[in-house]
Coordinates of C-alpha atoms and ligand atoms in Angstrom, one line a residue:
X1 CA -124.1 -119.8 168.8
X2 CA -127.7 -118.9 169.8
X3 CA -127.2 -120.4 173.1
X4 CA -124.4 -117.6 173.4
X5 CA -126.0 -114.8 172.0
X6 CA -128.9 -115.1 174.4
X7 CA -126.2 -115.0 177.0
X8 CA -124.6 -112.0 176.1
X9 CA -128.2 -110.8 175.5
X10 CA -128.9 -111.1 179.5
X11 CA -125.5 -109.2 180.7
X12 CA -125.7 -106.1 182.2
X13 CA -123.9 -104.5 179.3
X14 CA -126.1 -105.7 176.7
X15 CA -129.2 -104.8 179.1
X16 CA -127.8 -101.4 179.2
X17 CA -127.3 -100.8 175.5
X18 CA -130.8 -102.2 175.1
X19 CA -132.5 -99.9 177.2
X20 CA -131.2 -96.2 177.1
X21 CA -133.2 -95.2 174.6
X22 CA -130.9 -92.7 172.8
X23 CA -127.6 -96.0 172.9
X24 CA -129.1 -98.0 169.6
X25 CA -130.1 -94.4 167.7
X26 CA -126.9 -93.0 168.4
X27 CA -124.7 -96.0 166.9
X28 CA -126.9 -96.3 164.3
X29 CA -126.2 -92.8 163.4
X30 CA -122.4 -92.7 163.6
X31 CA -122.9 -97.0 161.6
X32 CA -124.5 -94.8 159.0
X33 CA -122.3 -91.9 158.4
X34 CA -119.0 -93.5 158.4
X35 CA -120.2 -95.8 155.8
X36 CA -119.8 -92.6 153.6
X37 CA -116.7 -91.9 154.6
X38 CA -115.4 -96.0 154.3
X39 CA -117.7 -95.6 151.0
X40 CA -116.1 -92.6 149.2
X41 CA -112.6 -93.2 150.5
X42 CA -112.7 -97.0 148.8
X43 CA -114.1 -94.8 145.4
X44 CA -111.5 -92.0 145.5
X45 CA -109.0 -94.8 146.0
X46 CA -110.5 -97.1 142.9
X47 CA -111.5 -93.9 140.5
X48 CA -107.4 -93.1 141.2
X49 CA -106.7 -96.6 139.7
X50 CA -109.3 -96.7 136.8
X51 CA -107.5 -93.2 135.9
X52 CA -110.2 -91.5 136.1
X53 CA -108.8 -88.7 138.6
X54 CA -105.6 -87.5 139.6
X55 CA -104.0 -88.8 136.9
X56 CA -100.7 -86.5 137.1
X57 CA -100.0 -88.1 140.3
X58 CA -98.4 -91.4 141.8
X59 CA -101.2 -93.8 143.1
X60 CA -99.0 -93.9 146.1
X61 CA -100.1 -90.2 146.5
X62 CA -103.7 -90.8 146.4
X63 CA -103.8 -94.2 148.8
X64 CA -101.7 -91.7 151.2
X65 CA -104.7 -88.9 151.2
X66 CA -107.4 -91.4 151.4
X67 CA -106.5 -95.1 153.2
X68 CA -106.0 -93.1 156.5
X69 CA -110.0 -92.1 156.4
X70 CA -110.8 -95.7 155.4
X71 CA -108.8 -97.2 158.1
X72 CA -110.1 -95.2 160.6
X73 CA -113.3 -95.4 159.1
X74 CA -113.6 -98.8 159.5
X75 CA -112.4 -98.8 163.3
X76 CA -115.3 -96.4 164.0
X77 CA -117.8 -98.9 162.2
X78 CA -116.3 -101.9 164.3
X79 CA -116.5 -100.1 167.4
X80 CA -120.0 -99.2 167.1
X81 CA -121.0 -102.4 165.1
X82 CA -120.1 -104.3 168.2
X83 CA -121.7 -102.5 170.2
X84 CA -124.7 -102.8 168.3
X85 CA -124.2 -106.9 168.1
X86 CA -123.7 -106.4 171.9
X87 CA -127.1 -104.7 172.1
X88 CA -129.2 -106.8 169.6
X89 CA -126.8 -110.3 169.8
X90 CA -129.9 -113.1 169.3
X91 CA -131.1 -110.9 166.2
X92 CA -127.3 -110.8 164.5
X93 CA -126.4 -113.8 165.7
X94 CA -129.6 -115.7 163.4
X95 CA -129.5 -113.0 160.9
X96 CA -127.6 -114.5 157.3
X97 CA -127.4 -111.0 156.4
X98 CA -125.4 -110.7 159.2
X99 CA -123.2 -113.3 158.6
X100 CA -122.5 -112.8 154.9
X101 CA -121.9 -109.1 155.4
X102 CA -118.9 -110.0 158.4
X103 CA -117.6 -112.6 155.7
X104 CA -117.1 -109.9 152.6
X105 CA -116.1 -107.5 155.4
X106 CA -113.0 -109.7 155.9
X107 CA -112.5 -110.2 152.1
X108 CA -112.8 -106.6 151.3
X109 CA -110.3 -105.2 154.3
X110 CA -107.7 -108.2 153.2
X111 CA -108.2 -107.4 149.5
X112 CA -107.6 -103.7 150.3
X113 CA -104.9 -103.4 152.5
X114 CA -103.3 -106.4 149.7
X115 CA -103.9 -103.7 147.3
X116 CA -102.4 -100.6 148.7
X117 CA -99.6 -102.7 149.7
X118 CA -99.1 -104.1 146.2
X119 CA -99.5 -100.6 144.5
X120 CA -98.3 -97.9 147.1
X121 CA -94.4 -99.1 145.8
X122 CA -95.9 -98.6 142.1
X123 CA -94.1 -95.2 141.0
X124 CA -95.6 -95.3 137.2
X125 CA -98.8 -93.4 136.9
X126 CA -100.3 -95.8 134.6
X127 CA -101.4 -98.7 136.7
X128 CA -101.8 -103.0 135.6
X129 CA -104.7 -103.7 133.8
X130 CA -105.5 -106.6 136.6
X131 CA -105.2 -104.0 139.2
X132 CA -108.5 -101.8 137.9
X133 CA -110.0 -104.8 138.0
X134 CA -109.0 -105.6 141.2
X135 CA -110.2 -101.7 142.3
X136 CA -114.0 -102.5 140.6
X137 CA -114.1 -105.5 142.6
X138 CA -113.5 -103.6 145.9
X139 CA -116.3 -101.1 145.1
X140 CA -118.8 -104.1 144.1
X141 CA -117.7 -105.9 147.3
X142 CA -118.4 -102.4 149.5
X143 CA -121.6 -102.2 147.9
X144 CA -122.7 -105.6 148.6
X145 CA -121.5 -104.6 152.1
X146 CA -123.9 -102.1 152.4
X147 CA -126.5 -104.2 151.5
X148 CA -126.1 -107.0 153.7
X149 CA -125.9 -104.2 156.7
X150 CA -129.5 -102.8 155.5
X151 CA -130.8 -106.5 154.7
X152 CA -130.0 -107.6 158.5
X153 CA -133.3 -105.9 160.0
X154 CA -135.3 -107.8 156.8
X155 CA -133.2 -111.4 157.3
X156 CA -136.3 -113.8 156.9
X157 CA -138.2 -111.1 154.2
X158 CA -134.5 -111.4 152.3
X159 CA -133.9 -115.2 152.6
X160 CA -137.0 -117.1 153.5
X161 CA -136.3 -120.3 154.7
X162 CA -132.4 -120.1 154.2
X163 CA -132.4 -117.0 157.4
X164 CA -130.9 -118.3 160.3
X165 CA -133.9 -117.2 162.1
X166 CA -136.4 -119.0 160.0
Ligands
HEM201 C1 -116.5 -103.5 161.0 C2 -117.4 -104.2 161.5 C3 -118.9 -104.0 161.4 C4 -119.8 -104.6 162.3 C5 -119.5 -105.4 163.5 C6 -121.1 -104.2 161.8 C7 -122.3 -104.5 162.5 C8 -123.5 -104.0 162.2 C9 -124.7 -104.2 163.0 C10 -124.8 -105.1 164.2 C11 -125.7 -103.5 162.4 C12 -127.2 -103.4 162.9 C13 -128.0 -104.3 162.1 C14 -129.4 -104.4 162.6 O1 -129.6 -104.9 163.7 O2 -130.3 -103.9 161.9 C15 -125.2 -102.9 161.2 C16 -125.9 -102.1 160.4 C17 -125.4 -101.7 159.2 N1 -124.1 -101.8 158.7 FE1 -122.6 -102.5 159.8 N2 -121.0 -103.4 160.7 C18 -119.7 -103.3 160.4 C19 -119.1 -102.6 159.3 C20 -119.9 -102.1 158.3 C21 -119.4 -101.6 157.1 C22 -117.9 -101.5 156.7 C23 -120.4 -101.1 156.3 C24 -120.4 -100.5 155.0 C25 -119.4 -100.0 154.4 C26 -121.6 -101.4 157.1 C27 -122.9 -101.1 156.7 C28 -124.1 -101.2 157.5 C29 -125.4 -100.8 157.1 C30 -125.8 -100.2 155.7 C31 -126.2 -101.1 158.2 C32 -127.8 -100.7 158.3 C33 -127.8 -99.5 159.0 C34 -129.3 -99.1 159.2 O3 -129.9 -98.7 158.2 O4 -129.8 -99.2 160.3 N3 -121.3 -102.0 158.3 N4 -123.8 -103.2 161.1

């Protein structure tokens, strides 16, 4: 893997995304601010199942208004999170941060598009008990996302010995 991501380090591409100096700022910007739209979406969509809003309406209602910003939410973030792998691949590539955050990624876009599938049909406005549990471990898993994008520049500082860059 390293061997690879020293590759991709030397490519034009990569060289270029290294070394306009407005490329890394500018994708870090966007990284950042979509989060809060990915963010709020996922907790308009949970808050909807723990009944705390929009209670006079059909879930289906709320995932309708709100999964559109979170998919396309999450495009945004993969476009310019692979860019930014493209840019920095060595430093993602030995980061566990890294690593953890792309494996709860996958768990927490499964889980959610499982979810509004499993729920859009569901016409009653009271929703399962398993299913607000379900929607709080979204959120936690989100969270944890956020996290492990933030812990990535402090890999070794976070893990020690157990960083892929150690
Ligand atoms: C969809 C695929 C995604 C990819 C490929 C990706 C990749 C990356 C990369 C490469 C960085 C830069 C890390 C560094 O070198 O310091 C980063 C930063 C970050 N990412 Fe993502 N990311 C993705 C989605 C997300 C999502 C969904 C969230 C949260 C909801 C997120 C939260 C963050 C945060 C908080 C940072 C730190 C930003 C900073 O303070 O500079 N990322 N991401």
């Amino acid at each position: 893997m390293r061997e690879l991501a020293e590759w991709l380090q030397g490519t034009p591409f990569s060289v270029t995304i290294q070394s306009v100096s407005w490329v890394v700022p500018l994708l870090q910007s966007i990284h950042i601010v979509t989060i809060g739209v990915v963010f709020v979406s996922s907790f308009m969509i949970a808050l909807r199942v723990l009944g705390r809003i929009r209670t006079d309406e059909p879930f289906a209602a709320v995932w309708r208004q709100f999964s559109p910003w979170l998919w396309g939410g999450l495009c945004v973030m993969a476009v310019t999170g692979g860019l930014l792998v493209v840019g920095e691949p060595v430093r993602e590539a030995t980061s566990l941060s890294f690593w953890l955050k792309m494996a709860l990624l996958v768990i927490a876009v499964a889980g959610t598009a499982l979810f509004g599938r499993s729920l859009a049909a569901a016409a009653r406005v009271e929703l399962p008990s398993g299913a607000k549990g379900a929607a709080i471990a979204l959120l936690v898993l989100w969270i944890a996302i956020i996290f492990l994008g933030r812990a990535i520049a402090y890999d070794v500082e976070v893990w020690g010995r157990l960083s892929l860059s150690a």
